[in-house]
Amino acid sequence: MDYIIEGEGGQTLAVSVRDGDPATLHLYGLDGGEQLAPLSEHRTLWAGTLPASQDYVISVVPADEGASYQLNVTLR
């Protein structure tokens, strides 16, 4: 499942996926394509400062089709 969030450069973003079945985050800038949380890192949490003002794609890739999960997003 993909989610899009509009972020400004310098803002702090925290994203986590938990509960339910195992899932991995993939986080990247839509315009610039910068990989903040590459899928290959198998992250369940990412927090940091956004490098640029743009839309960011948060992809949640569950281990199994139809898996349940909870996505938490904080943007400041």
mmCIF file of N, CA, C and O in Angstrom:
data_model
loop_
_atom_site.group_PDB
_atom_site.id
_atom_site.type_symbol
_atom_site.label_atom_id
_atom_site.label_comp_id
_atom_site.label_asym_id
_atom_site.label_seq_id
_atom_site.Cartn_x
_atom_site.Cartn_y
_atom_site.Cartn_z
ATOM 1 N N MET A 1 0.850 -1.165 0.000
ATOM 2 C CA MET A 1 0.000 0.000 0.000
ATOM 3 C C MET A 1 0.899 1.231 0.000
ATOM 4 O O MET A 1 1.881 1.276 0.731
ATOM 5 N N ASP A 2 0.563 2.213 -0.810
ATOM 6 C CA ASP A 2 1.329 3.450 -0.902
ATOM 7 C C ASP A 2 0.533 4.609 -0.308
ATOM 8 O O ASP A 2 -0.678 4.706 -0.497
ATOM 9 N N TYR A 3 1.256 5.482 0.384
ATOM 10 C CA TYR A 3 0.688 6.689 0.969
ATOM 11 C C TYR A 3 1.578 7.850 0.543
ATOM 12 O O TYR A 3 2.793 7.683 0.417
ATOM 13 N N ILE A 4 1.003 9.021 0.334
ATOM 14 C CA ILE A 4 1.778 10.193 -0.055
ATOM 15 C C ILE A 4 1.582 11.275 1.001
ATOM 16 O O ILE A 4 0.454 11.541 1.424
ATOM 17 N N ILE A 5 2.693 11.888 1.407
ATOM 18 C CA ILE A 5 2.652 12.976 2.378
ATOM 19 C C ILE A 5 3.458 14.141 1.809
ATOM 20 O O ILE A 5 4.524 13.938 1.221
ATOM 21 N N GLU A 6 2.931 15.341 1.948
ATOM 22 C CA GLU A 6 3.624 16.535 1.471
ATOM 23 C C GLU A 6 4.515 17.062 2.592
ATOM 24 O O GLU A 6 4.031 17.347 3.682
ATOM 25 N N GLY A 7 5.802 17.140 2.321
ATOM 26 C CA GLY A 7 6.743 17.604 3.328
ATOM 27 C C GLY A 7 7.570 18.771 2.841
ATOM 28 O O GLY A 7 7.817 18.913 1.644
ATOM 29 N N GLU A 8 7.994 19.604 3.769
ATOM 30 C CA GLU A 8 8.860 20.735 3.470
ATOM 31 C C GLU A 8 10.284 20.398 3.884
ATOM 32 O O GLU A 8 10.496 19.742 4.915
ATOM 33 N N GLY A 9 11.249 20.820 3.106
ATOM 34 C CA GLY A 9 12.643 20.617 3.461
ATOM 35 C C GLY A 9 12.921 21.160 4.850
ATOM 36 O O GLY A 9 12.477 22.254 5.187
ATOM 37 N N GLY A 10 13.597 20.393 5.688
ATOM 38 C CA GLY A 10 13.909 20.800 7.049
ATOM 39 C C GLY A 10 12.922 20.291 8.081
ATOM 40 O O GLY A 10 13.217 20.300 9.270
ATOM 41 N N GLN A 11 11.736 19.833 7.638
ATOM 42 C CA GLN A 11 10.787 19.255 8.584
ATOM 43 C C GLN A 11 11.290 17.888 9.041
ATOM 44 O O GLN A 11 12.045 17.221 8.336
ATOM 45 N N THR A 12 10.822 17.471 10.217
ATOM 46 C CA THR A 12 11.167 16.154 10.741
ATOM 47 C C THR A 12 10.020 15.192 10.472
ATOM 48 O O THR A 12 8.867 15.487 10.786
ATOM 49 N N LEU A 13 10.346 14.054 9.898
ATOM 50 C CA LEU A 13 9.369 13.016 9.595
ATOM 51 C C LEU A 13 9.753 11.755 10.353
ATOM 52 O O LEU A 13 10.921 11.372 10.368
ATOM 53 N N ALA A 14 8.777 11.134 10.979
ATOM 54 C CA ALA A 14 8.972 9.838 11.625
ATOM 55 C C ALA A 14 7.885 8.901 11.122
ATOM 56 O O ALA A 14 6.699 9.257 11.118
ATOM 57 N N VAL A 15 8.289 7.735 10.650
ATOM 58 C CA VAL A 15 7.367 6.747 10.098
ATOM 59 C C VAL A 15 7.691 5.396 10.716
ATOM 60 O O VAL A 15 8.864 5.007 10.782
ATOM 61 N N SER A 16 6.662 4.680 11.157
ATOM 62 C CA SER A 16 6.882 3.327 11.670
ATOM 63 C C SER A 16 5.708 2.443 11.288
ATOM 64 O O SER A 16 4.585 2.915 11.124
ATOM 65 N N VAL A 17 6.004 1.184 11.105
ATOM 66 C CA VAL A 17 4.976 0.187 10.821
ATOM 67 C C VAL A 17 5.146 -0.907 11.861
ATOM 68 O O VAL A 17 6.254 -1.350 12.155
ATOM 69 N N ARG A 18 4.026 -1.290 12.501
ATOM 70 C CA ARG A 18 4.091 -2.288 13.563
ATOM 71 C C ARG A 18 2.751 -2.982 13.714
ATOM 72 O O ARG A 18 1.808 -2.672 13.024
ATOM 73 N N ASP A 19 2.722 -3.859 14.687
ATOM 74 C CA ASP A 19 1.542 -4.668 14.999
ATOM 75 C C ASP A 19 1.187 -5.575 13.822
ATOM 76 O O ASP A 19 1.689 -5.417 12.725
ATOM 77 N N GLY A 20 0.332 -6.481 14.073
ATOM 78 C CA GLY A 20 -0.110 -7.376 13.011
ATOM 79 C C GLY A 20 1.040 -8.188 12.446
ATOM 80 O O GLY A 20 1.939 -8.626 13.150
ATOM 81 N N ASP A 21 1.037 -8.354 11.141
ATOM 82 C CA ASP A 21 2.017 -9.173 10.440
ATOM 83 C C ASP A 21 3.260 -8.371 10.074
ATOM 84 O O ASP A 21 3.206 -7.151 9.996
ATOM 85 N N PRO A 22 4.381 -9.040 9.834
ATOM 86 C CA PRO A 22 5.611 -8.312 9.456
ATOM 87 C C PRO A 22 5.432 -7.527 8.152
ATOM 88 O O PRO A 22 4.786 -7.997 7.229
ATOM 89 N N ALA A 23 6.003 -6.326 8.144
ATOM 90 C CA ALA A 23 5.945 -5.473 6.957
ATOM 91 C C ALA A 23 7.214 -4.617 6.914
ATOM 92 O O ALA A 23 7.867 -4.415 7.927
ATOM 93 N N THR A 24 7.555 -4.133 5.723
ATOM 94 C CA THR A 24 8.747 -3.333 5.501
ATOM 95 C C THR A 24 8.346 -1.978 4.926
ATOM 96 O O THR A 24 7.422 -1.886 4.118
ATOM 97 N N LEU A 25 9.065 -0.928 5.337
ATOM 98 C CA LEU A 25 8.844 0.416 4.812
ATOM 99 C C LEU A 25 9.742 0.693 3.608
ATOM 100 O O LEU A 25 10.885 0.255 3.564
ATOM 101 N N HIS A 26 9.214 1.453 2.676
ATOM 102 C CA HIS A 26 9.996 2.014 1.579
ATOM 103 C C HIS A 26 9.586 3.472 1.501
ATOM 104 O O HIS A 26 8.415 3.773 1.259
ATOM 105 N N LEU A 27 10.520 4.386 1.745
ATOM 106 C CA LEU A 27 10.227 5.822 1.803
ATOM 107 C C LEU A 27 11.139 6.544 0.822
ATOM 108 O O LEU A 27 12.354 6.377 0.866
ATOM 109 N N TYR A 28 10.530 7.352 -0.067
ATOM 110 C CA TYR A 28 11.335 8.081 -1.047
ATOM 111 C C TYR A 28 10.617 9.345 -1.499
ATOM 112 O O TYR A 28 9.401 9.473 -1.372
ATOM 113 N N GLY A 29 11.413 10.299 -2.013
ATOM 114 C CA GLY A 29 10.876 11.541 -2.547
ATOM 115 C C GLY A 29 10.276 11.311 -3.918
ATOM 116 O O GLY A 29 10.910 10.689 -4.769
ATOM 117 N N LEU A 30 9.077 11.812 -4.134
ATOM 118 C CA LEU A 30 8.386 11.581 -5.400
ATOM 119 C C LEU A 30 9.043 12.340 -6.548
ATOM 120 O O LEU A 30 9.216 11.796 -7.635
ATOM 121 N N ASP A 31 9.443 13.591 -6.324
ATOM 122 C CA ASP A 31 10.040 14.391 -7.400
ATOM 123 C C ASP A 31 11.495 14.024 -7.642
ATOM 124 O O ASP A 31 11.899 13.778 -8.767
ATOM 125 N N GLY A 32 12.288 13.993 -6.577
ATOM 126 C CA GLY A 32 13.714 13.751 -6.718
ATOM 127 C C GLY A 32 14.114 12.288 -6.683
ATOM 128 O O GLY A 32 15.201 11.925 -7.090
ATOM 129 N N GLY A 33 13.237 11.440 -6.160
ATOM 130 C CA GLY A 33 13.524 10.012 -6.109
ATOM 131 C C GLY A 33 14.498 9.595 -5.023
ATOM 132 O O GLY A 33 14.927 8.452 -4.988
ATOM 133 N N GLU A 34 14.882 10.547 -4.108
ATOM 134 C CA GLU A 34 15.828 10.163 -3.069
ATOM 135 C C GLU A 34 15.239 9.072 -2.190
ATOM 136 O O GLU A 34 14.117 9.161 -1.744
ATOM 137 N N GLN A 35 16.039 8.050 -1.952
ATOM 138 C CA GLN A 35 15.643 6.913 -1.125
ATOM 139 C C GLN A 35 15.990 7.221 0.331
ATOM 140 O O GLN A 35 17.161 7.242 0.688
ATOM 141 N N LEU A 36 14.993 7.465 1.160
ATOM 142 C CA LEU A 36 15.236 7.712 2.574
ATOM 143 C C LEU A 36 15.240 6.396 3.344
ATOM 144 O O LEU A 36 16.009 6.228 4.286
ATOM 145 N N ALA A 37 14.388 5.492 2.953
ATOM 146 C CA ALA A 37 14.350 4.150 3.541
ATOM 147 C C ALA A 37 14.210 3.157 2.385
ATOM 148 O O ALA A 37 13.106 2.782 1.998
ATOM 149 N N PRO A 38 15.353 2.750 1.807
ATOM 150 C CA PRO A 38 15.304 1.804 0.690
ATOM 151 C C PRO A 38 14.670 0.477 1.123
ATOM 152 O O PRO A 38 14.867 0.030 2.255
ATOM 153 N N LEU A 39 13.936 -0.129 0.234
ATOM 154 C CA LEU A 39 13.275 -1.393 0.517
ATOM 155 C C LEU A 39 14.272 -2.471 0.934
ATOM 156 O O LEU A 39 13.993 -3.295 1.808
ATOM 157 N N SER A 40 15.463 -2.423 0.363
ATOM 158 C CA SER A 40 16.486 -3.442 0.654
ATOM 159 C C SER A 40 16.963 -3.430 2.104
ATOM 160 O O SER A 40 17.559 -4.387 2.577
ATOM 161 N N GLU A 41 16.697 -2.326 2.836
ATOM 162 C CA GLU A 41 17.126 -2.233 4.238
ATOM 163 C C GLU A 41 16.140 -2.890 5.203
ATOM 164 O O GLU A 41 16.429 -3.016 6.388
ATOM 165 N N HIS A 42 14.966 -3.283 4.712
ATOM 166 C CA HIS A 42 13.955 -3.981 5.522
ATOM 167 C C HIS A 42 13.646 -3.241 6.821
ATOM 168 O O HIS A 42 13.570 -3.840 7.887
ATOM 169 N N ARG A 43 13.434 -1.942 6.733
ATOM 170 C CA ARG A 43 13.157 -1.115 7.917
ATOM 171 C C ARG A 43 11.696 -1.198 8.332
ATOM 172 O O ARG A 43 10.806 -1.331 7.491
ATOM 173 N N THR A 44 11.476 -1.046 9.621
ATOM 174 C CA THR A 44 10.128 -0.883 10.154
ATOM 175 C C THR A 44 9.973 0.496 10.782
ATOM 176 O O THR A 44 8.894 0.853 11.230
ATOM 177 N N LEU A 45 11.074 1.276 10.789
ATOM 178 C CA LEU A 45 11.085 2.608 11.383
ATOM 179 C C LEU A 45 12.061 3.490 10.619
ATOM 180 O O LEU A 45 13.154 3.045 10.255
ATOM 181 N N TRP A 46 11.659 4.738 10.363
ATOM 182 C CA TRP A 46 12.569 5.741 9.814
ATOM 183 C C TRP A 46 12.209 7.068 10.443
ATOM 184 O O TRP A 46 11.029 7.425 10.554
ATOM 185 N N ALA A 47 13.220 7.821 10.850
ATOM 186 C CA ALA A 47 13.016 9.167 11.380
ATOM 187 C C ALA A 47 14.190 10.027 10.949
ATOM 188 O O ALA A 47 15.338 9.586 10.983
ATOM 189 N N GLY A 48 13.897 11.245 10.517
ATOM 190 C CA GLY A 48 14.962 12.144 10.104
ATOM 191 C C GLY A 48 14.412 13.434 9.536
ATOM 192 O O GLY A 48 13.201 13.677 9.528
ATOM 193 N N THR A 49 15.318 14.258 9.048
ATOM 194 C CA THR A 49 14.978 15.551 8.469
ATOM 195 C C THR A 49 14.788 15.400 6.966
ATOM 196 O O THR A 49 15.626 14.791 6.290
ATOM 197 N N LEU A 50 13.707 15.959 6.455
ATOM 198 C CA LEU A 50 13.436 15.878 5.014
ATOM 199 C C LEU A 50 14.408 16.778 4.254
ATOM 200 O O LEU A 50 14.608 17.933 4.623
ATOM 201 N N PRO A 51 15.010 16.256 3.186
ATOM 202 C CA PRO A 51 16.022 17.020 2.457
ATOM 203 C C PRO A 51 15.466 18.103 1.546
ATOM 204 O O PRO A 51 16.185 19.034 1.192
ATOM 205 N N ALA A 52 14.198 17.989 1.125
ATOM 206 C CA ALA A 52 13.651 18.947 0.160
ATOM 207 C C ALA A 52 12.135 19.043 0.319
ATOM 208 O O ALA A 52 11.503 18.142 0.869
ATOM 209 N N SER A 53 11.569 20.121 -0.204
ATOM 210 C CA SER A 53 10.114 20.292 -0.216
ATOM 211 C C SER A 53 9.548 19.539 -1.415
ATOM 212 O O SER A 53 9.862 19.869 -2.562
ATOM 213 N N GLN A 54 8.746 18.532 -1.138
ATOM 214 C CA GLN A 54 8.139 17.722 -2.187
ATOM 215 C C GLN A 54 7.180 16.722 -1.545
ATOM 216 O O GLN A 54 7.070 16.648 -0.327
ATOM 217 N N ASP A 55 6.507 15.952 -2.375
ATOM 218 C CA ASP A 55 5.704 14.837 -1.884
ATOM 219 C C ASP A 55 6.634 13.661 -1.620
ATOM 220 O O ASP A 55 7.591 13.429 -2.385
ATOM 221 N N TYR A 56 6.341 12.924 -0.561
ATOM 222 C CA TYR A 56 7.110 11.734 -0.212
ATOM 223 C C TYR A 56 6.181 10.529 -0.231
ATOM 224 O O TYR A 56 5.040 10.602 0.242
ATOM 225 N N VAL A 57 6.655 9.445 -0.813
ATOM 226 C CA VAL A 57 5.877 8.209 -0.890
ATOM 227 C C VAL A 57 6.305 7.294 0.243
ATOM 228 O O VAL A 57 7.493 7.023 0.416
ATOM 229 N N ILE A 58 5.322 6.854 1.008
ATOM 230 C CA ILE A 58 5.537 5.870 2.065
ATOM 231 C C ILE A 58 4.876 4.593 1.577
ATOM 232 O O ILE A 58 3.648 4.516 1.468
ATOM 233 N N SER A 59 5.683 3.594 1.251
ATOM 234 C CA SER A 59 5.154 2.301 0.821
ATOM 235 C C SER A 59 5.306 1.317 1.963
ATOM 236 O O SER A 59 6.365 1.242 2.580
ATOM 237 N N VAL A 60 4.242 0.589 2.237
ATOM 238 C CA VAL A 60 4.286 -0.482 3.221
ATOM 239 C C VAL A 60 4.172 -1.790 2.441
ATOM 240 O O VAL A 60 3.201 -2.006 1.712
ATOM 241 N N VAL A 61 5.192 -2.637 2.585
ATOM 242 C CA VAL A 61 5.233 -3.896 1.856
ATOM 243 C C VAL A 61 5.111 -5.031 2.868
ATOM 244 O O VAL A 61 6.091 -5.376 3.539
ATOM 245 N N PRO A 62 3.903 -5.598 3.009
ATOM 246 C CA PRO A 62 3.736 -6.691 3.967
ATOM 247 C C PRO A 62 4.424 -7.963 3.477
ATOM 248 O O PRO A 62 4.588 -8.170 2.275
ATOM 249 N N ALA A 63 4.812 -8.796 4.433
ATOM 250 C CA ALA A 63 5.463 -10.069 4.098
ATOM 251 C C ALA A 63 4.493 -10.987 3.355
ATOM 252 O O ALA A 63 4.897 -11.751 2.476
ATOM 253 N N ASP A 64 3.209 -10.911 3.703
ATOM 254 C CA ASP A 64 2.191 -11.747 3.076
ATOM 255 C C ASP A 64 1.054 -10.887 2.561
ATOM 256 O O ASP A 64 0.674 -9.908 3.197
ATOM 257 N N GLU A 65 0.489 -11.274 1.435
ATOM 258 C CA GLU A 65 -0.648 -10.555 0.879
ATOM 259 C C GLU A 65 -1.813 -10.587 1.862
ATOM 260 O O GLU A 65 -2.100 -11.610 2.474
ATOM 261 N N GLY A 66 -2.451 -9.449 2.048
ATOM 262 C CA GLY A 66 -3.588 -9.362 2.951
ATOM 263 C C GLY A 66 -3.211 -9.215 4.414
ATOM 264 O O GLY A 66 -4.061 -9.297 5.286
ATOM 265 N N ALA A 67 -1.931 -8.994 4.689
ATOM 266 C CA ALA A 67 -1.469 -8.850 6.075
ATOM 267 C C ALA A 67 -2.020 -7.565 6.684
ATOM 268 O O ALA A 67 -2.296 -6.590 5.993
ATOM 269 N N SER A 68 -2.143 -7.548 8.009
ATOM 270 C CA SER A 68 -2.589 -6.346 8.703
ATOM 271 C C SER A 68 -1.386 -5.660 9.339
ATOM 272 O O SER A 68 -0.413 -6.321 9.700
ATOM 273 N N TYR A 69 -1.468 -4.331 9.450
ATOM 274 C CA TYR A 69 -0.380 -3.558 10.055
ATOM 275 C C TYR A 69 -0.936 -2.228 10.523
ATOM 276 O O TYR A 69 -2.031 -1.825 10.140
ATOM 277 N N GLN A 70 -0.144 -1.541 11.342
ATOM 278 C CA GLN A 70 -0.478 -0.180 11.788
ATOM 279 C C GLN A 70 0.645 0.737 11.336
ATOM 280 O O GLN A 70 1.806 0.491 11.637
ATOM 281 N N LEU A 71 0.288 1.790 10.605
ATOM 282 C CA LEU A 71 1.265 2.771 10.132
ATOM 283 C C LEU A 71 1.138 4.028 10.980
ATOM 284 O O LEU A 71 0.045 4.574 11.124
ATOM 285 N N ASN A 72 2.249 4.479 11.546
ATOM 286 C CA ASN A 72 2.284 5.708 12.336
ATOM 287 C C ASN A 72 3.173 6.722 11.612
ATOM 288 O O ASN A 72 4.309 6.391 11.267
ATOM 289 N N VAL A 73 2.649 7.934 11.404
ATOM 290 C CA VAL A 73 3.376 8.986 10.700
ATOM 291 C C VAL A 73 3.283 10.273 11.514
ATOM 292 O O VAL A 73 2.187 10.688 11.901
ATOM 293 N N THR A 74 4.435 10.899 11.759
ATOM 294 C CA THR A 74 4.492 12.195 12.437
ATOM 295 C C THR A 74 5.332 13.127 11.599
ATOM 296 O O THR A 74 6.449 12.785 11.220
ATOM 297 N N LEU A 75 4.793 14.316 11.282
ATOM 298 C CA LEU A 75 5.502 15.319 10.497
ATOM 299 C C LEU A 75 5.453 16.622 11.280
ATOM 300 O O LEU A 75 4.384 17.108 11.625
ATOM 301 N N ARG A 76 6.621 17.179 11.565
ATOM 302 C CA ARG A 76 6.702 18.438 12.328
ATOM 303 C C ARG A 76 7.559 19.446 11.612
ATOM 304 O O ARG A 76 8.532 19.167 11.049
#
